[in-house]
Amino acid sequence: MFQHLLAGAAALAISTSAFAQDRCEEYPLAPATDPAALGFSETDLAGLNQLATDLESTAMMIVRGGEVVFSHGETDRLIMVHSLRKSLMSGLMGIAVDAGAVQLDQTLAELGVDDLVGLTEQERSATVRDIITSMSGVYIPSAAETPQMRESRPERGEYAPGEHWYYNNWDFNVAGHIFERSTGRNYDSAFLRLFAEPLCMPDFDVFETHRQHAPGTMFSAYHMRLSARDVALFGQLYLQNGEWDGEQILSQDWVRESTGDHADTGWPGAWMGGYGFMWWKVPDEATAEEFGLPQDMYTGAAYGGQYVTVIPSLDMVIVNRMNTDIQGGPRMGGRDYTRVLQAAIRAARD
C-alpha cells in the first residue's frame, strides 16, 4: 500500500510553490463560511484575535471540520520549524515503517548505527522504538543540543535503553539518519514528495532546508522552514487519520500508535507530561480536567512558540508560529500557548 510512496528517484529540488501552480489551484483548507456553525461566535473570534495580538503571535490558525475558522498574522511566512522537525520526522518514519523499510524492533547494532565516540554494546541494543520515544539510553553530545539539554543529560550508561525518558537530540538526529539510510531518500526531498506535494503545501520550498552539524558526532540535525498554512495541513493529515484526497498517505495504525502515550516525561504543565513517537501528550485524565483540555489531543512543540495541536474529539487543529529570525523578538512559552488552547477549546465546546 505504501511502497510506491518511497519508490523512484529522489524528488526534484523545486519549491512546492511551483508545483502548486500545476496541481494545487487553491489552498486545500477553505475559510469557514459560517464559523458560528463550528462553534466560533464573533465574540470568540474577537477574543482570539486580541489574545494573538497580545501574545505578539506572528501567525495563528484554527481549523475545525476542515475549514479555517480563525486566521491571524502572516500565515504564509516561512519560519524555522526548530523542534517541530521531530513531529515531521515522525510522519516520515511512519511512511518508512508502513512500507516495511524500517521495523520498530530493529536495534542500532542491526542497523549498523555507531557514532564517532564508539557506542557500547548496551547502547547499540537500543531499538528504533527507543529512538523515536527518546529513550535510547545513549547520552553523548549531539547536534543542536542546547545548554539545558547538556546540563540535564544523564551520565553515559546510567540508564539502559527503554528505561528512562530524556529529551535527547541524539535520538532525534539518529531518527533522521535511520530514515534516510533505510529508504535511500534525503529527508528534504522525501518531505517534498511525501507530504508537501500531495497536501498542496503552498509555501514549502526545498531550498529552505538545511542541516546543522556539531563536533564529536556524525549525525546532523535536519531543519526546514514551513509556514503556518503548511503546518496546518500536516496537522489536518493526522486529524484525518493519514488519509488525503482518497489516498492513505499514513496508515491509521501509525497515526494511532505514534500519537499514543509511550513515555512519562516528568515535565510539568498541561500537555507535556506524556510522549509518543516525537509528539507531546496530555499525561492523564486528571491533568486534562485540571486545565480543561481533551485528553486525546497531541502536540508538536518547538523553541520560541512553534506549535501544532491536533484534537480528534473536537475535529480541530491549532497552529501558532513565532518569527525567531527577529533577534530578541517575541516568543511564546508553554503557559501562554495553553491559554490559546483553552480559548479555542472553550469556543469549540460551547
mmCIF file of N, CA and C in Angstrom, residues 165-271:
data_model
loop_
_atom_site.group_PDB
_atom_site.id
_atom_site.type_symbol
_atom_site.label_atom_id
_atom_site.label_comp_id
_atom_site.label_asym_id
_atom_site.label_seq_id
_atom_site.Cartn_x
_atom_site.Cartn_y
_atom_site.Cartn_z
ATOM 1 N N TRP A 165 13.151 8.326 30.101
ATOM 2 C CA TRP A 165 12.896 9.335 29.073
ATOM 3 C C TRP A 165 13.767 10.557 29.333
ATOM 4 N N TYR A 166 14.442 11.003 28.292
ATOM 5 C CA TYR A 166 15.248 12.227 28.340
ATOM 6 C C TYR A 166 15.154 12.870 26.963
ATOM 7 N N TYR A 167 14.851 14.174 26.938
ATOM 8 C CA TYR A 167 14.665 14.879 25.664
ATOM 9 C C TYR A 167 16.013 14.983 24.967
ATOM 10 N N ASN A 168 16.269 14.045 24.058
ATOM 11 C CA ASN A 168 17.607 13.744 23.590
ATOM 12 C C ASN A 168 17.743 14.025 22.092
ATOM 13 N N ASN A 169 18.439 15.102 21.756
ATOM 14 C CA ASN A 169 18.613 15.407 20.339
ATOM 15 C C ASN A 169 19.432 14.343 19.610
ATOM 16 N N TRP A 170 20.244 13.583 20.324
ATOM 17 C CA TRP A 170 20.960 12.491 19.665
ATOM 18 C C TRP A 170 19.954 11.510 19.080
ATOM 19 N N ASP A 171 18.939 11.165 19.845
ATOM 20 C CA ASP A 171 17.900 10.260 19.353
ATOM 21 C C ASP A 171 17.203 10.834 18.128
ATOM 22 N N PHE A 172 16.802 12.090 18.216
ATOM 23 C CA PHE A 172 16.041 12.695 17.118
ATOM 24 C C PHE A 172 16.881 12.785 15.842
ATOM 25 N N ASN A 173 18.162 13.107 15.992
ATOM 26 C CA ASN A 173 19.028 13.183 14.825
ATOM 27 C C ASN A 173 19.254 11.805 14.207
ATOM 28 N N VAL A 174 19.401 10.796 15.056
ATOM 29 C CA VAL A 174 19.587 9.436 14.565
ATOM 30 C C VAL A 174 18.321 8.933 13.867
ATOM 31 N N ALA A 175 17.166 9.379 14.322
ATOM 32 C CA ALA A 175 15.926 9.004 13.635
ATOM 33 C C ALA A 175 15.976 9.447 12.177
ATOM 34 N N GLY A 176 16.473 10.663 11.939
ATOM 35 C CA GLY A 176 16.610 11.136 10.572
ATOM 36 C C GLY A 176 17.589 10.294 9.774
ATOM 37 N N HIS A 177 18.699 9.915 10.416
ATOM 38 C CA HIS A 177 19.688 9.066 9.754
ATOM 39 C C HIS A 177 19.083 7.714 9.394
ATOM 40 N N ILE A 178 18.357 7.121 10.310
ATOM 41 C CA ILE A 178 17.742 5.816 10.055
ATOM 42 C C ILE A 178 16.753 5.913 8.903
ATOM 43 N N PHE A 179 15.956 6.986 8.884
ATOM 44 C CA PHE A 179 15.015 7.153 7.770
ATOM 45 C C PHE A 179 15.757 7.221 6.445
ATOM 46 N N GLU A 180 16.770 8.055 6.370
ATOM 47 C CA GLU A 180 17.478 8.244 5.107
ATOM 48 C C GLU A 180 18.201 6.973 4.668
ATOM 49 N N ARG A 181 18.856 6.314 5.612
ATOM 50 C CA ARG A 181 19.620 5.113 5.264
ATOM 51 C C ARG A 181 18.696 3.971 4.852
ATOM 52 N N SER A 182 17.543 3.853 5.502
ATOM 53 C CA SER A 182 16.640 2.731 5.225
ATOM 54 C C SER A 182 15.828 2.924 3.955
ATOM 55 N N THR A 183 15.580 4.177 3.589
ATOM 56 C CA THR A 183 14.731 4.442 2.421
ATOM 57 C C THR A 183 15.528 4.881 1.205
ATOM 58 N N GLY A 184 16.782 5.319 1.413
ATOM 59 C CA GLY A 184 17.561 5.828 0.300
ATOM 60 C C GLY A 184 17.127 7.191 -0.180
ATOM 61 N N ARG A 185 16.410 7.933 0.669
ATOM 62 C CA ARG A 185 15.913 9.251 0.291
ATOM 63 C C ARG A 185 16.372 10.292 1.305
ATOM 64 N N ASN A 186 16.782 11.451 0.832
ATOM 65 C CA ASN A 186 17.087 12.567 1.722
ATOM 66 C C ASN A 186 15.795 13.070 2.352
ATOM 67 N N TYR A 187 15.907 13.540 3.603
ATOM 68 C CA TYR A 187 14.697 13.953 4.310
ATOM 69 C C TYR A 187 13.988 15.103 3.617
ATOM 70 N N ASP A 188 14.747 16.036 2.996
ATOM 71 C CA ASP A 188 14.109 17.200 2.401
ATOM 72 C C ASP A 188 13.346 16.839 1.133
ATOM 73 N N SER A 189 13.958 16.053 0.245
ATOM 74 C CA SER A 189 13.243 15.645 -0.956
ATOM 75 C C SER A 189 12.108 14.690 -0.619
ATOM 76 N N ALA A 190 12.303 13.871 0.450
ATOM 77 C CA ALA A 190 11.235 12.973 0.877
ATOM 78 C C ALA A 190 10.042 13.760 1.399
ATOM 79 N N PHE A 191 10.309 14.794 2.193
ATOM 80 C CA PHE A 191 9.207 15.599 2.708
ATOM 81 C C PHE A 191 8.455 16.273 1.566
ATOM 82 N N LEU A 192 9.208 16.756 0.582
ATOM 83 C CA LEU A 192 8.576 17.371 -0.590
ATOM 84 C C LEU A 192 7.653 16.386 -1.286
ATOM 85 N N ARG A 193 8.177 15.198 -1.567
ATOM 86 C CA ARG A 193 7.424 14.215 -2.340
ATOM 87 C C ARG A 193 6.269 13.598 -1.551
ATOM 88 N N LEU A 194 6.504 13.311 -0.273
ATOM 89 C CA LEU A 194 5.555 12.532 0.509
ATOM 90 C C LEU A 194 4.499 13.368 1.223
ATOM 91 N N PHE A 195 4.830 14.635 1.544
ATOM 92 C CA PHE A 195 3.877 15.474 2.270
ATOM 93 C C PHE A 195 3.564 16.783 1.541
ATOM 94 N N ALA A 196 4.584 17.552 1.207
ATOM 95 C CA ALA A 196 4.332 18.887 0.669
ATOM 96 C C ALA A 196 3.537 18.839 -0.632
ATOM 97 N N GLU A 197 3.901 17.958 -1.540
ATOM 98 C CA GLU A 197 3.212 17.901 -2.821
ATOM 99 C C GLU A 197 1.789 17.344 -2.708
ATOM 100 N N PRO A 198 1.592 16.160 -2.119
ATOM 101 C CA PRO A 198 0.225 15.640 -2.059
ATOM 102 C C PRO A 198 -0.721 16.491 -1.219
ATOM 103 N N LEU A 199 -0.198 17.180 -0.183
ATOM 104 C CA LEU A 199 -1.055 18.029 0.643
ATOM 105 C C LEU A 199 -1.211 19.432 0.072
ATOM 106 N N CYS A 200 -0.509 19.723 -1.019
ATOM 107 C CA CYS A 200 -0.546 21.048 -1.644
ATOM 108 C C CYS A 200 -0.114 22.149 -0.676
ATOM 109 N N MET A 201 1.007 21.910 0.030
ATOM 110 C CA MET A 201 1.541 22.954 0.901
ATOM 111 C C MET A 201 1.955 24.138 0.033
ATOM 112 N N PRO A 202 1.351 25.291 0.233
ATOM 113 C CA PRO A 202 1.558 26.388 -0.716
ATOM 114 C C PRO A 202 2.886 27.117 -0.575
ATOM 115 N N ASP A 203 3.553 26.989 0.570
ATOM 116 C CA ASP A 203 4.706 27.840 0.835
ATOM 117 C C ASP A 203 6.021 27.074 0.978
ATOM 118 N N PHE A 204 5.958 25.752 1.118
ATOM 119 C CA PHE A 204 7.170 24.970 1.319
ATOM 120 C C PHE A 204 8.125 25.135 0.142
ATOM 121 N N ASP A 205 9.410 25.292 0.473
ATOM 122 C CA ASP A 205 10.457 25.408 -0.530
ATOM 123 C C ASP A 205 11.614 24.523 -0.086
ATOM 124 N N VAL A 206 11.965 23.547 -0.901
ATOM 125 C CA VAL A 206 13.002 22.605 -0.507
ATOM 126 C C VAL A 206 14.353 23.299 -0.328
ATOM 127 N N PHE A 207 14.539 24.469 -0.925
ATOM 128 C CA PHE A 207 15.777 25.212 -0.730
ATOM 129 C C PHE A 207 15.843 25.852 0.665
ATOM 130 N N GLU A 208 14.718 25.877 1.381
ATOM 131 C CA GLU A 208 14.689 26.421 2.741
ATOM 132 C C GLU A 208 14.878 25.308 3.769
ATOM 133 N N THR A 209 15.725 24.344 3.435
ATOM 134 C CA THR A 209 16.086 23.265 4.364
ATOM 135 C C THR A 209 17.595 23.283 4.539
ATOM 136 N N HIS A 210 18.054 22.820 5.687
ATOM 137 C CA HIS A 210 19.487 22.733 5.909
ATOM 138 C C HIS A 210 19.769 21.750 7.034
ATOM 139 N N ARG A 211 21.044 21.426 7.192
ATOM 140 C CA ARG A 211 21.473 20.534 8.267
ATOM 141 C C ARG A 211 22.407 21.292 9.200
ATOM 142 N N GLN A 212 22.305 20.960 10.472
ATOM 143 C CA GLN A 212 23.182 21.564 11.476
ATOM 144 C C GLN A 212 24.111 20.489 12.022
ATOM 145 N N HIS A 213 25.402 20.717 11.917
ATOM 146 C CA HIS A 213 26.397 19.753 12.369
ATOM 147 C C HIS A 213 27.012 20.197 13.696
ATOM 148 N N ALA A 214 27.688 19.262 14.336
ATOM 149 C CA ALA A 214 28.367 19.575 15.601
ATOM 150 C C ALA A 214 29.583 18.670 15.732
ATOM 151 N N PRO A 215 30.631 19.142 16.398
ATOM 152 C CA PRO A 215 31.808 18.292 16.603
ATOM 153 C C PRO A 215 31.486 17.134 17.536
ATOM 154 N N GLY A 216 32.142 16.012 17.311
ATOM 155 C CA GLY A 216 32.003 14.869 18.214
ATOM 156 C C GLY A 216 30.906 13.904 17.852
ATOM 157 N N THR A 217 30.116 14.210 16.809
ATOM 158 C CA THR A 217 29.040 13.308 16.395
ATOM 159 C C THR A 217 28.929 13.327 14.882
ATOM 160 N N MET A 218 28.539 12.209 14.305
ATOM 161 C CA MET A 218 28.407 12.119 12.852
ATOM 162 C C MET A 218 26.981 12.417 12.388
ATOM 163 N N PHE A 219 26.055 12.620 13.336
ATOM 164 C CA PHE A 219 24.651 12.793 12.977
ATOM 165 C C PHE A 219 24.243 14.262 13.070
ATOM 166 N N SER A 220 23.740 14.782 11.985
ATOM 167 C CA SER A 220 23.338 16.186 11.926
ATOM 168 C C SER A 220 21.875 16.350 12.310
ATOM 169 N N ALA A 221 21.532 17.566 12.712
ATOM 170 C CA ALA A 221 20.129 17.930 12.930
ATOM 171 C C ALA A 221 19.585 18.455 11.606
ATOM 172 N N TYR A 222 18.391 18.047 11.260
ATOM 173 C CA TYR A 222 17.775 18.405 9.978
ATOM 174 C C TYR A 222 16.735 19.495 10.236
ATOM 175 N N HIS A 223 16.818 20.575 9.496
ATOM 176 C CA HIS A 223 15.936 21.714 9.715
ATOM 177 C C HIS A 223 15.245 22.130 8.420
ATOM 178 N N MET A 224 14.136 22.791 8.549
ATOM 179 C CA MET A 224 13.427 23.344 7.403
ATOM 180 C C MET A 224 12.574 24.519 7.866
ATOM 181 N N ARG A 225 12.047 25.234 6.895
ATOM 182 C CA ARG A 225 11.118 26.321 7.167
ATOM 183 C C ARG A 225 9.754 25.967 6.587
ATOM 184 N N LEU A 226 8.727 26.186 7.407
ATOM 185 C CA LEU A 226 7.352 25.983 6.966
ATOM 186 C C LEU A 226 6.526 27.186 7.401
ATOM 187 N N SER A 227 5.480 27.445 6.673
ATOM 188 C CA SER A 227 4.536 28.485 7.071
ATOM 189 C C SER A 227 3.475 27.893 7.987
ATOM 190 N N ALA A 228 2.694 28.757 8.615
ATOM 191 C CA ALA A 228 1.560 28.282 9.418
ATOM 192 C C ALA A 228 0.587 27.503 8.543
ATOM 193 N N ARG A 229 0.403 27.947 7.298
ATOM 194 C CA ARG A 229 -0.501 27.241 6.387
ATOM 195 C C ARG A 229 0.007 25.828 6.099
ATOM 196 N N ASP A 230 1.323 25.682 5.920
ATOM 197 C CA ASP A 230 1.895 24.365 5.677
ATOM 198 C C ASP A 230 1.704 23.453 6.893
ATOM 199 N N VAL A 231 2.010 23.979 8.080
ATOM 200 C CA VAL A 231 1.914 23.181 9.304
ATOM 201 C C VAL A 231 0.466 22.758 9.562
ATOM 202 N N ALA A 232 -0.479 23.647 9.283
ATOM 203 C CA ALA A 232 -1.893 23.308 9.469
ATOM 204 C C ALA A 232 -2.291 22.119 8.607
ATOM 205 N N LEU A 233 -1.772 22.047 7.396
ATOM 206 C CA LEU A 233 -2.080 20.919 6.519
ATOM 207 C C LEU A 233 -1.508 19.622 7.074
ATOM 208 N N PHE A 234 -0.295 19.679 7.627
ATOM 209 C CA PHE A 234 0.297 18.484 8.232
ATOM 210 C C PHE A 234 -0.564 18.015 9.414
ATOM 211 N N GLY A 235 -1.005 18.951 10.256
ATOM 212 C CA GLY A 235 -1.875 18.587 11.359
ATOM 213 C C GLY A 235 -3.192 18.007 10.874
ATOM 214 N N GLN A 236 -3.745 18.571 9.812
ATOM 215 C CA GLN A 236 -5.005 18.083 9.272
ATOM 216 C C GLN A 236 -4.870 16.664 8.734
ATOM 217 N N LEU A 237 -3.713 16.342 8.148
ATOM 218 C CA LEU A 237 -3.472 14.973 7.687
ATOM 219 C C LEU A 237 -3.589 13.994 8.849
ATOM 220 N N TYR A 238 -3.004 14.343 9.991
ATOM 221 C CA TYR A 238 -3.101 13.484 11.169
ATOM 222 C C TYR A 238 -4.535 13.422 11.673
ATOM 223 N N LEU A 239 -5.221 14.554 11.672
ATOM 224 C CA LEU A 239 -6.612 14.560 12.116
ATOM 225 C C LEU A 239 -7.456 13.629 11.261
ATOM 226 N N GLN A 240 -7.123 13.521 9.992
ATOM 227 C CA GLN A 240 -7.853 12.665 9.056
ATOM 228 C C GLN A 240 -7.283 11.247 9.020
ATOM 229 N N ASN A 241 -6.571 10.873 10.086
ATOM 230 C CA ASN A 241 -6.030 9.521 10.228
ATOM 231 C C ASN A 241 -5.166 9.110 9.048
ATOM 232 N N GLY A 242 -4.408 10.076 8.508
ATOM 233 C CA GLY A 242 -3.450 9.770 7.462
ATOM 234 C C GLY A 242 -3.997 9.755 6.058
ATOM 235 N N GLU A 243 -5.297 10.028 5.895
ATOM 236 C CA GLU A 243 -5.920 9.981 4.559
ATOM 237 C C GLU A 243 -6.008 11.374 3.963
ATOM 238 N N TRP A 244 -5.735 11.476 2.653
ATOM 239 C CA TRP A 244 -5.814 12.768 1.976
ATOM 240 C C TRP A 244 -6.298 12.571 0.543
ATOM 241 N N ASP A 245 -7.416 13.164 0.223
ATOM 242 C CA ASP A 245 -7.980 13.076 -1.132
ATOM 243 C C ASP A 245 -8.063 11.640 -1.621
ATOM 244 N N GLY A 246 -8.523 10.759 -0.748
ATOM 245 C CA GLY A 246 -8.732 9.372 -1.125
ATOM 246 C C GLY A 246 -7.484 8.506 -1.078
ATOM 247 N N GLU A 247 -6.342 9.072 -0.721
ATOM 248 C CA GLU A 247 -5.094 8.306 -0.637
ATOM 249 C C GLU A 247 -4.661 8.200 0.819
ATOM 250 N N GLN A 248 -4.281 6.991 1.225
ATOM 251 C CA GLN A 248 -3.824 6.761 2.587
ATOM 252 C C GLN A 248 -2.328 7.037 2.643
ATOM 253 N N ILE A 249 -1.951 8.281 2.943
ATOM 254 C CA ILE A 249 -0.536 8.663 2.970
ATOM 255 C C ILE A 249 0.163 8.047 4.172
ATOM 256 N N LEU A 250 -0.472 8.106 5.330
ATOM 257 C CA LEU A 250 -0.006 7.428 6.540
ATOM 258 C C LEU A 250 -1.076 6.409 6.934
ATOM 259 N N SER A 251 -0.646 5.264 7.442
ATOM 260 C CA SER A 251 -1.641 4.288 7.879
ATOM 261 C C SER A 251 -2.346 4.769 9.143
ATOM 262 N N GLN A 252 -3.592 4.372 9.304
ATOM 263 C CA GLN A 252 -4.317 4.705 10.525
ATOM 264 C C GLN A 252 -3.614 4.116 11.746
ATOM 265 N N ASP A 253 -3.032 2.926 11.578
ATOM 266 C CA ASP A 253 -2.318 2.304 12.693
ATOM 267 C C ASP A 253 -1.152 3.178 13.148
ATOM 268 N N TRP A 254 -0.402 3.757 12.173
ATOM 269 C CA TRP A 254 0.728 4.599 12.564
ATOM 270 C C TRP A 254 0.261 5.866 13.269
ATOM 271 N N VAL A 255 -0.777 6.508 12.738
ATOM 272 C CA VAL A 255 -1.282 7.719 13.379
ATOM 273 C C VAL A 255 -1.694 7.416 14.810
ATOM 274 N N ARG A 256 -2.402 6.305 15.011
ATOM 275 C CA ARG A 256 -2.868 5.958 16.353
ATOM 276 C C ARG A 256 -1.694 5.638 17.277
ATOM 277 N N GLU A 257 -0.758 4.798 16.811
ATOM 278 C CA GLU A 257 0.339 4.385 17.684
ATOM 279 C C GLU A 257 1.313 5.525 17.944
ATOM 280 N N SER A 258 1.632 6.300 16.921
ATOM 281 C CA SER A 258 2.649 7.343 17.089
ATOM 282 C C SER A 258 2.176 8.472 17.983
ATOM 283 N N THR A 259 0.865 8.669 18.074
ATOM 284 C CA THR A 259 0.330 9.742 18.911
ATOM 285 C C THR A 259 -0.208 9.217 20.239
ATOM 286 N N GLY A 260 0.090 7.965 20.541
ATOM 287 C CA GLY A 260 -0.252 7.410 21.838
ATOM 288 C C GLY A 260 0.743 7.850 22.892
ATOM 289 N N ASP A 261 0.464 7.533 24.142
ATOM 290 C CA ASP A 261 1.316 7.923 25.262
ATOM 291 C C ASP A 261 2.266 6.770 25.570
ATOM 292 N N HIS A 262 3.540 6.907 25.186
ATOM 293 C CA HIS A 262 4.515 5.831 25.340
ATOM 294 C C HIS A 262 5.534 6.084 26.437
ATOM 295 N N ALA A 263 5.597 7.316 26.936
ATOM 296 C CA ALA A 263 6.624 7.622 27.938
ATOM 297 C C ALA A 263 6.130 8.713 28.872
ATOM 298 N N ASP A 264 6.523 8.598 30.138
ATOM 299 C CA ASP A 264 6.250 9.624 31.147
ATOM 300 C C ASP A 264 7.457 10.546 31.190
ATOM 301 N N THR A 265 7.246 11.811 30.809
ATOM 302 C CA THR A 265 8.373 12.739 30.748
ATOM 303 C C THR A 265 8.752 13.307 32.104
ATOM 304 N N GLY A 266 7.794 13.368 33.013
ATOM 305 C CA GLY A 266 8.034 14.014 34.295
ATOM 306 C C GLY A 266 8.033 15.529 34.202
ATOM 307 N N TRP A 267 7.716 16.057 33.035
ATOM 308 C CA TRP A 267 7.708 17.514 32.856
ATOM 309 C C TRP A 267 6.395 18.091 33.365
ATOM 310 N N PRO A 268 6.432 19.266 33.986
ATOM 311 C CA PRO A 268 5.201 19.887 34.483
ATOM 312 C C PRO A 268 4.422 20.538 33.347
ATOM 313 N N GLY A 269 3.220 20.994 33.684
ATOM 314 C CA GLY A 269 2.427 21.700 32.688
ATOM 315 C C GLY A 269 1.249 20.879 32.226
ATOM 316 N N ALA A 270 0.521 21.455 31.283
ATOM 317 C CA ALA A 270 -0.759 20.889 30.888
ATOM 318 C C ALA A 270 -0.644 19.746 29.899
ATOM 319 N N TRP A 271 0.317 19.796 28.974
ATOM 320 C CA TRP A 271 0.255 18.871 27.837
ATOM 321 C C TRP A 271 1.615 18.289 27.451
#
